[in-house]
């Protein structure tokens, strides 16, 4: 049975009877977990099993596990990973050590996630922040130059893939210039396209071969003054698919964020009409998920092919010594993962 073109959250650490019935009928492509869904390893494994049983297949299960202030799994059950900028600081002292640290951090996170049944991580962050921008990105970014962000983003993506977890590059085509937090308001960037092409887009071009990407809820007035990237056919066709060359599976950022206008259903429909392959809905509210599903479509054609290619990039991880890797990570970064 064909799945539908959305990714769903859920309300808590176990599925309710209403959620199970909804997921069975609505058939989302995948699911995403947040802190409200995560208590203990055994509980998360059960929840992942419940989600997949509800749709009758090995649906992808996503999480935002970056490190720093954006990590859904943390102490005391899981290590506190550092910010992306920590790897940039190591890179500034020793480029090879920085790349190795970024790879190790991601590979260790992949080991944490794979043990729980989570197979997609919304990482790496490829945004290039600029002075004066809102700190919604801030130290989540690996650095402030496209070269550093490209290098360390590639290392992190390779670390996740080596651990059997799919990376999601975000926030394409770039969130680093946003003056407001797109969770709360719509950022508008007036930077000329030529500057964006030289400074903001390069990390995404370097990562265009990766399986999954998440859009930015940001208006770039020199690209499309009327709509943010998520709902702009111009930005998706000409920049994301065109200039950047990304032909992987493209998901929206969360359609419940306040940067987008209209009802939840209208936001969903607009993102898919603009060229997103999948609409992402995160807050776990069943009434909103019903509206998302009602404004969704079956995952077919090129979108289905991209999603299938993405899933096919999952590989079984090889042998990996977590204890030795944590020791090496601590030597490189000065951060002990306990």
Tab-separated table of C-alpha atoms in Angstrom:
chain	number	residue	atom	x	y	z
A	1	UNK	CA	0.000	0.000	0.000
A	2	UNK	CA	1.395	3.412	-0.983
A	3	UNK	CA	2.516	5.655	1.842
A	4	UNK	CA	1.615	9.334	1.943
A	5	UNK	CA	4.012	12.251	1.602
A	6	UNK	CA	4.375	13.343	5.208
A	7	UNK	CA	6.369	12.658	8.356
A	8	UNK	CA	4.480	12.608	11.650
A	9	UNK	CA	5.239	13.120	15.312
A	10	UNK	CA	3.368	11.625	18.235
A	11	UNK	CA	2.207	12.937	21.582
A	12	UNK	CA	4.153	10.943	24.143
A	13	UNK	CA	6.302	7.941	25.059
A	14	UNK	CA	3.773	5.429	23.744
A	15	UNK	CA	1.170	5.592	21.007
A	16	UNK	CA	-2.453	6.167	21.937
A	17	UNK	CA	-5.185	4.039	20.413
A	18	UNK	CA	-6.282	7.050	18.326
A	19	UNK	CA	-2.737	7.572	17.028
A	20	UNK	CA	-2.405	3.917	16.060
A	21	UNK	CA	-5.685	4.068	14.140
A	22	UNK	CA	-4.689	7.327	12.462
A	23	UNK	CA	-1.245	6.102	11.394
A	24	UNK	CA	-2.735	2.856	10.093
A	25	UNK	CA	-5.139	4.765	7.861
A	26	UNK	CA	-3.004	7.828	6.958
A	27	UNK	CA	0.204	5.839	6.235
A	28	UNK	CA	2.884	8.505	6.807
A	29	UNK	CA	6.234	7.861	5.115
A	30	UNK	CA	8.038	8.242	8.421
A	31	UNK	CA	8.013	9.497	11.990
A	32	UNK	CA	10.011	11.963	14.089
A	33	UNK	CA	10.809	11.781	17.803
A	34	UNK	CA	11.201	14.600	20.328
A	35	UNK	CA	12.067	14.733	24.020
A	36	UNK	CA	8.431	14.141	24.916
A	37	UNK	CA	8.767	10.748	23.219
A	38	UNK	CA	12.039	9.706	24.839
A	39	UNK	CA	12.435	8.273	28.330
A	40	UNK	CA	14.505	5.089	28.447
A	41	UNK	CA	16.193	2.955	25.802
A	42	UNK	CA	13.673	0.138	26.170
A	43	UNK	CA	10.750	2.566	25.968
A	44	UNK	CA	12.126	4.167	22.773
A	45	UNK	CA	12.659	0.784	21.169
A	46	UNK	CA	9.059	-0.132	21.994
A	47	UNK	CA	7.773	3.161	20.591
A	48	UNK	CA	9.706	2.698	17.340
A	49	UNK	CA	8.209	-0.781	17.099
A	50	UNK	CA	4.713	0.571	17.698
A	51	UNK	CA	5.144	3.184	14.984
A	52	UNK	CA	6.366	0.692	12.423
A	53	UNK	CA	3.690	-1.833	13.364
A	54	UNK	CA	1.002	0.820	12.869
A	55	UNK	CA	2.020	1.362	9.222
A	56	UNK	CA	3.062	-2.237	8.591
A	57	UNK	CA	6.617	-1.575	7.381
A	58	UNK	CA	10.078	-0.418	8.418
A	59	UNK	CA	9.198	3.261	8.210
A	60	UNK	CA	12.119	5.688	8.697
A	61	UNK	CA	12.243	7.204	12.171
A	62	UNK	CA	13.913	10.608	12.509
A	63	UNK	CA	15.304	12.636	15.382
A	64	UNK	CA	17.157	15.935	15.814
A	65	UNK	CA	20.370	14.859	17.496
A	66	UNK	CA	22.957	17.539	16.698
A	67	UNK	CA	24.687	18.164	20.010
A	68	UNK	CA	24.667	21.322	22.096
A	69	UNK	CA	21.204	22.744	22.671
A	70	UNK	CA	19.600	20.603	19.966
A	71	UNK	CA	19.664	16.999	21.125
A	72	UNK	CA	16.563	15.049	22.019
A	73	UNK	CA	18.550	12.354	23.824
A	74	UNK	CA	20.799	13.426	26.686
A	75	UNK	CA	22.046	12.675	30.185
A	76	UNK	CA	21.730	10.575	32.199
A	77	UNK	CA	20.818	7.942	29.620
A	78	UNK	CA	22.922	9.295	26.733
A	79	UNK	CA	26.016	11.502	26.426
A	80	UNK	CA	25.857	15.280	26.090
A	81	UNK	CA	27.431	15.921	22.691
A	82	UNK	CA	29.068	19.286	21.986
A	83	UNK	CA	27.914	21.948	19.551
A	84	UNK	CA	28.911	21.931	15.923
A	85	UNK	CA	31.180	24.892	16.592
A	86	UNK	CA	33.300	22.715	18.891
A	87	UNK	CA	34.443	20.779	15.830
A	88	UNK	CA	35.134	24.053	14.064
A	89	UNK	CA	37.367	25.137	16.926
A	90	UNK	CA	39.333	21.885	16.668
A	91	UNK	CA	39.495	22.311	12.877
A	92	UNK	CA	40.977	25.808	13.296
A	93	UNK	CA	43.877	24.300	15.252
A	94	UNK	CA	44.291	21.127	13.204
A	95	UNK	CA	42.144	20.476	10.131
A	96	UNK	CA	42.567	16.705	10.134
A	97	UNK	CA	41.766	16.500	13.849
A	98	UNK	CA	38.634	18.580	13.275
A	99	UNK	CA	37.413	16.324	10.484
A	100	UNK	CA	38.139	13.238	12.565
A	101	UNK	CA	36.325	14.681	15.589
A	102	UNK	CA	33.244	15.546	13.515
A	103	UNK	CA	33.223	12.025	12.034
A	104	UNK	CA	33.632	10.418	15.449
A	105	UNK	CA	30.910	12.534	17.036
A	106	UNK	CA	28.446	11.582	14.325
A	107	UNK	CA	29.512	7.931	14.324
A	108	UNK	CA	28.997	7.761	18.091
A	109	UNK	CA	25.580	9.388	17.787
A	110	UNK	CA	24.705	6.874	15.078
A	111	UNK	CA	25.614	4.056	17.469
A	112	UNK	CA	23.312	5.559	20.104
A	113	UNK	CA	20.449	5.950	17.631
A	114	UNK	CA	20.751	2.650	15.802
A	115	UNK	CA	20.591	0.790	19.115
A	116	UNK	CA	17.145	2.355	19.653
A	117	UNK	CA	15.735	1.693	16.194
A	118	UNK	CA	16.181	5.320	15.011
A	119	UNK	CA	17.644	5.411	11.513
A	120	UNK	CA	17.603	9.068	10.401
A	121	UNK	CA	19.333	12.020	12.106
A	122	UNK	CA	18.567	15.627	11.140
A	123	UNK	CA	22.257	16.474	10.873
A	124	UNK	CA	24.501	18.015	9.554
A	125	UNK	CA	23.637	21.696	9.898
A	126	UNK	CA	25.133	23.301	6.770
A	127	UNK	CA	24.043	26.870	7.480
A	128	UNK	CA	26.733	29.573	7.454
A	129	UNK	CA	25.836	32.174	10.097
A	130	UNK	CA	26.732	35.829	9.616
A	131	UNK	CA	27.338	38.550	12.159
A	132	UNK	CA	24.117	40.115	13.366
A	133	UNK	CA	21.914	37.137	12.536
A	134	UNK	CA	19.596	35.588	15.105
A	135	UNK	CA	21.303	32.914	17.206
A	136	UNK	CA	18.752	30.250	16.237
A	137	UNK	CA	21.671	28.772	14.257
A	138	UNK	CA	24.639	30.271	16.115
A	139	UNK	CA	27.004	27.599	17.434
A	140	UNK	CA	24.937	24.845	15.871
A	141	UNK	CA	26.966	25.729	12.766
A	142	UNK	CA	30.446	24.273	12.336
A	143	UNK	CA	31.918	27.649	11.480
A	144	UNK	CA	31.339	30.963	9.762
A	145	UNK	CA	32.917	30.218	6.390
A	146	UNK	CA	31.515	27.916	3.703
A	147	UNK	CA	34.735	25.926	3.474
A	148	UNK	CA	34.771	24.916	7.141
A	149	UNK	CA	31.045	24.132	7.142
A	150	UNK	CA	31.432	22.006	3.997
A	151	UNK	CA	34.387	20.031	5.338
A	152	UNK	CA	32.906	19.261	8.735
A	153	UNK	CA	29.406	18.692	7.417
A	154	UNK	CA	30.785	16.089	5.028
A	155	UNK	CA	32.655	14.363	7.857
A	156	UNK	CA	29.546	14.272	10.042
A	157	UNK	CA	27.386	12.888	7.234
A	158	UNK	CA	29.946	10.164	6.550
A	159	UNK	CA	30.039	9.283	10.252
A	160	UNK	CA	26.269	8.849	10.367
A	161	UNK	CA	26.195	6.766	7.185
A	162	UNK	CA	28.961	4.523	8.514
A	163	UNK	CA	26.772	3.854	11.539
A	164	UNK	CA	23.707	2.915	9.503
A	165	UNK	CA	21.894	6.228	10.050
A	166	UNK	CA	20.793	8.528	7.225
A	167	UNK	CA	21.805	12.203	7.456
A	168	UNK	CA	19.455	15.092	6.686
A	169	UNK	CA	21.232	18.248	5.495
A	170	UNK	CA	19.632	21.418	6.798
A	171	UNK	CA	18.406	24.045	6.278
A	172	UNK	CA	18.622	24.195	2.494
A	173	UNK	CA	19.419	26.625	0.843
A	174	UNK	CA	20.691	28.328	4.044
A	175	UNK	CA	19.387	29.725	7.321
A	176	UNK	CA	22.525	31.500	8.508
A	177	UNK	CA	21.364	35.043	7.646
A	178	UNK	CA	17.966	34.830	9.319
A	179	UNK	CA	17.307	37.788	11.589
A	180	UNK	CA	14.519	36.068	13.526
A	181	UNK	CA	13.809	32.563	14.778
A	182	UNK	CA	11.660	30.817	12.154
A	183	UNK	CA	9.942	28.843	14.902
A	184	UNK	CA	8.317	32.145	15.881
A	185	UNK	CA	8.341	34.459	12.850
A	186	UNK	CA	9.223	34.579	9.150
A	187	UNK	CA	12.841	35.583	8.432
A	188	UNK	CA	13.363	37.813	5.389
A	189	UNK	CA	16.847	37.959	3.846
A	190	UNK	CA	17.611	40.751	1.378
A	191	UNK	CA	21.113	39.580	0.425
A	192	UNK	CA	21.818	39.584	-3.335
A	193	UNK	CA	21.739	36.217	-5.062
A	194	UNK	CA	25.390	36.486	-6.096
A	195	UNK	CA	26.440	36.720	-2.440
A	196	UNK	CA	24.221	33.798	-1.475
A	197	UNK	CA	25.728	31.719	-4.256
A	198	UNK	CA	29.242	32.506	-3.049
A	199	UNK	CA	28.722	32.209	0.715
A	200	UNK	CA	25.524	30.387	1.699
A	201	UNK	CA	24.871	27.774	-0.962
A	202	UNK	CA	28.340	26.107	-1.315
A	203	UNK	CA	28.031	23.705	1.644
A	204	UNK	CA	24.774	22.400	0.179
A	205	UNK	CA	26.325	22.026	-3.291
A	206	UNK	CA	29.115	19.987	-1.721
A	207	UNK	CA	26.511	17.775	-0.031
A	208	UNK	CA	24.119	17.496	-2.982
A	209	UNK	CA	24.763	13.746	-3.269
A	210	UNK	CA	23.352	13.033	0.199
A	211	UNK	CA	19.970	11.309	0.572
A	212	UNK	CA	17.801	13.805	2.453
A	213	UNK	CA	17.493	17.550	2.957
A	214	UNK	CA	15.269	19.859	5.006
A	215	UNK	CA	14.164	23.242	3.707
A	216	UNK	CA	14.553	26.648	5.338
A	217	UNK	CA	11.472	28.667	6.271
A	218	UNK	CA	13.232	31.810	5.015
A	219	UNK	CA	12.302	34.375	2.353
A	220	UNK	CA	15.191	35.379	0.094
A	221	UNK	CA	13.913	38.496	-1.618
A	222	UNK	CA	16.373	38.274	-4.525
A	223	UNK	CA	15.113	34.756	-5.285
A	224	UNK	CA	11.398	34.990	-4.464
A	225	UNK	CA	10.082	37.966	-2.517
A	226	UNK	CA	6.674	36.392	-1.952
A	227	UNK	CA	7.331	32.997	-0.330
A	228	UNK	CA	9.841	31.256	1.922
A	229	UNK	CA	11.986	28.530	0.390
A	230	UNK	CA	9.715	25.791	1.760
A	231	UNK	CA	6.736	27.004	-0.265
A	232	UNK	CA	8.573	28.644	-3.179
A	233	UNK	CA	8.565	26.686	-6.435
A	234	UNK	CA	11.110	29.186	-7.747
A	235	UNK	CA	13.585	28.530	-4.950
A	236	UNK	CA	13.108	24.770	-5.038
A	237	UNK	CA	13.314	24.451	-8.840
A	238	UNK	CA	15.936	27.076	-9.640
A	239	UNK	CA	18.142	26.984	-6.550
A	240	UNK	CA	17.748	23.742	-4.598
A	241	UNK	CA	17.275	21.448	-7.594
A	242	UNK	CA	19.055	23.764	-10.039
A	243	UNK	CA	22.058	25.738	-8.797
A	244	UNK	CA	22.705	23.523	-5.763
A	245	UNK	CA	21.948	20.347	-7.702
A	246	UNK	CA	20.255	18.436	-4.901
A	247	UNK	CA	18.248	15.531	-6.327
A	248	UNK	CA	17.641	13.673	-3.074
A	249	UNK	CA	14.467	13.506	-1.030
A	250	UNK	CA	13.422	16.989	0.073
A	251	UNK	CA	11.362	17.481	3.213
A	252	UNK	CA	9.941	20.697	4.548
A	253	UNK	CA	10.966	21.995	7.917
A	254	UNK	CA	8.153	21.636	10.453
A	255	UNK	CA	4.919	22.990	8.974
A	256	UNK	CA	3.676	23.892	12.454
A	257	UNK	CA	6.392	26.568	12.847
A	258	UNK	CA	5.102	30.125	12.871
A	259	UNK	CA	7.232	31.287	9.958
A	260	UNK	CA	4.603	29.824	7.652
A	261	UNK	CA	1.204	31.404	7.062
A	262	UNK	CA	-2.206	29.853	6.556
A	263	UNK	CA	-3.745	26.810	8.189
A	264	UNK	CA	-1.727	23.651	8.808
A	265	UNK	CA	-3.433	22.091	5.813
A	266	UNK	CA	-2.677	25.078	3.591
A	267	UNK	CA	0.973	25.028	4.653
A	268	UNK	CA	1.212	21.324	3.876
A	269	UNK	CA	-0.372	21.721	0.461
A	270	UNK	CA	1.823	24.717	-0.360
A	271	UNK	CA	5.058	22.916	0.548
A	272	UNK	CA	4.175	19.904	-1.579
A	273	UNK	CA	2.967	22.064	-4.481
A	274	UNK	CA	6.242	23.990	-4.432
A	275	UNK	CA	8.259	20.806	-4.834
A	276	UNK	CA	8.914	19.339	-1.388
A	277	UNK	CA	8.688	15.563	-1.557
A	278	UNK	CA	7.576	15.272	2.072
A	279	UNK	CA	5.833	17.557	4.558
A	280	UNK	CA	7.229	17.388	8.107
A	281	UNK	CA	4.883	17.859	11.061
A	282	UNK	CA	6.446	17.678	14.497
A	283	UNK	CA	4.277	18.705	17.456
A	284	UNK	CA	2.323	15.462	17.772
A	285	UNK	CA	-1.120	17.104	17.873
A	286	UNK	CA	-3.533	14.645	16.364
A	287	UNK	CA	-5.972	17.302	15.149
A	288	UNK	CA	-3.175	18.948	13.162
A	289	UNK	CA	-1.868	15.630	11.830
A	290	UNK	CA	-5.340	14.833	10.537
A	291	UNK	CA	-5.296	18.144	8.665
A	292	UNK	CA	-1.823	17.431	7.287
A	293	UNK	CA	-2.949	14.036	6.010
A	294	UNK	CA	-6.072	15.510	4.434
A	295	UNK	CA	-3.958	17.948	2.438
A	296	UNK	CA	-1.270	15.460	1.530
A	297	UNK	CA	-0.872	13.165	-1.475
A	298	UNK	CA	0.410	9.655	-2.088
A	299	UNK	CA	4.177	9.405	-2.369
A	300	UNK	CA	4.488	8.571	-6.048
A	301	UNK	CA	6.556	9.296	-9.133
A	302	UNK	CA	9.843	11.146	-8.768
A	303	UNK	CA	9.195	11.888	-5.098
A	304	UNK	CA	8.787	8.175	-4.375
A	305	UNK	CA	11.930	7.369	-6.345
A	306	UNK	CA	13.916	9.907	-4.330
A	307	UNK	CA	12.562	8.520	-1.059
A	308	UNK	CA	13.401	4.971	-2.133
A	309	UNK	CA	16.954	6.008	-3.073
A	310	UNK	CA	17.354	7.637	0.317
A	311	UNK	CA	16.277	4.547	2.220
A	312	UNK	CA	18.533	2.401	0.040
A	313	UNK	CA	21.559	4.352	1.310
A	314	UNK	CA	21.169	2.776	4.752
A	315	UNK	CA	23.864	0.184	5.296
A	316	UNK	CA	24.504	-2.180	8.162
A	317	UNK	CA	27.228	-0.654	10.358
A	318	UNK	CA	30.551	-2.394	10.648
A	319	UNK	CA	32.414	-3.194	13.846
A	320	UNK	CA	32.873	-0.123	16.020
A	321	UNK	CA	34.519	0.162	19.433
A	322	UNK	CA	32.446	2.773	21.267
A	323	UNK	CA	34.771	2.942	24.281
A	324	UNK	CA	37.869	3.513	22.157
A	325	UNK	CA	36.023	6.048	20.001
A	326	UNK	CA	34.910	8.022	23.061
A	327	UNK	CA	38.489	8.071	24.350
A	328	UNK	CA	39.765	9.367	21.009
A	329	UNK	CA	36.942	11.911	20.865
A	330	UNK	CA	37.897	13.236	24.308
A	331	UNK	CA	41.551	13.571	23.255
A	332	UNK	CA	40.609	15.529	20.135
A	333	UNK	CA	37.905	17.791	21.579
A	334	UNK	CA	38.490	17.893	25.326
A	335	UNK	CA	34.885	16.697	25.776
A	336	UNK	CA	34.295	13.490	27.721
A	337	UNK	CA	31.185	11.614	26.562
A	338	UNK	CA	29.930	9.959	29.728
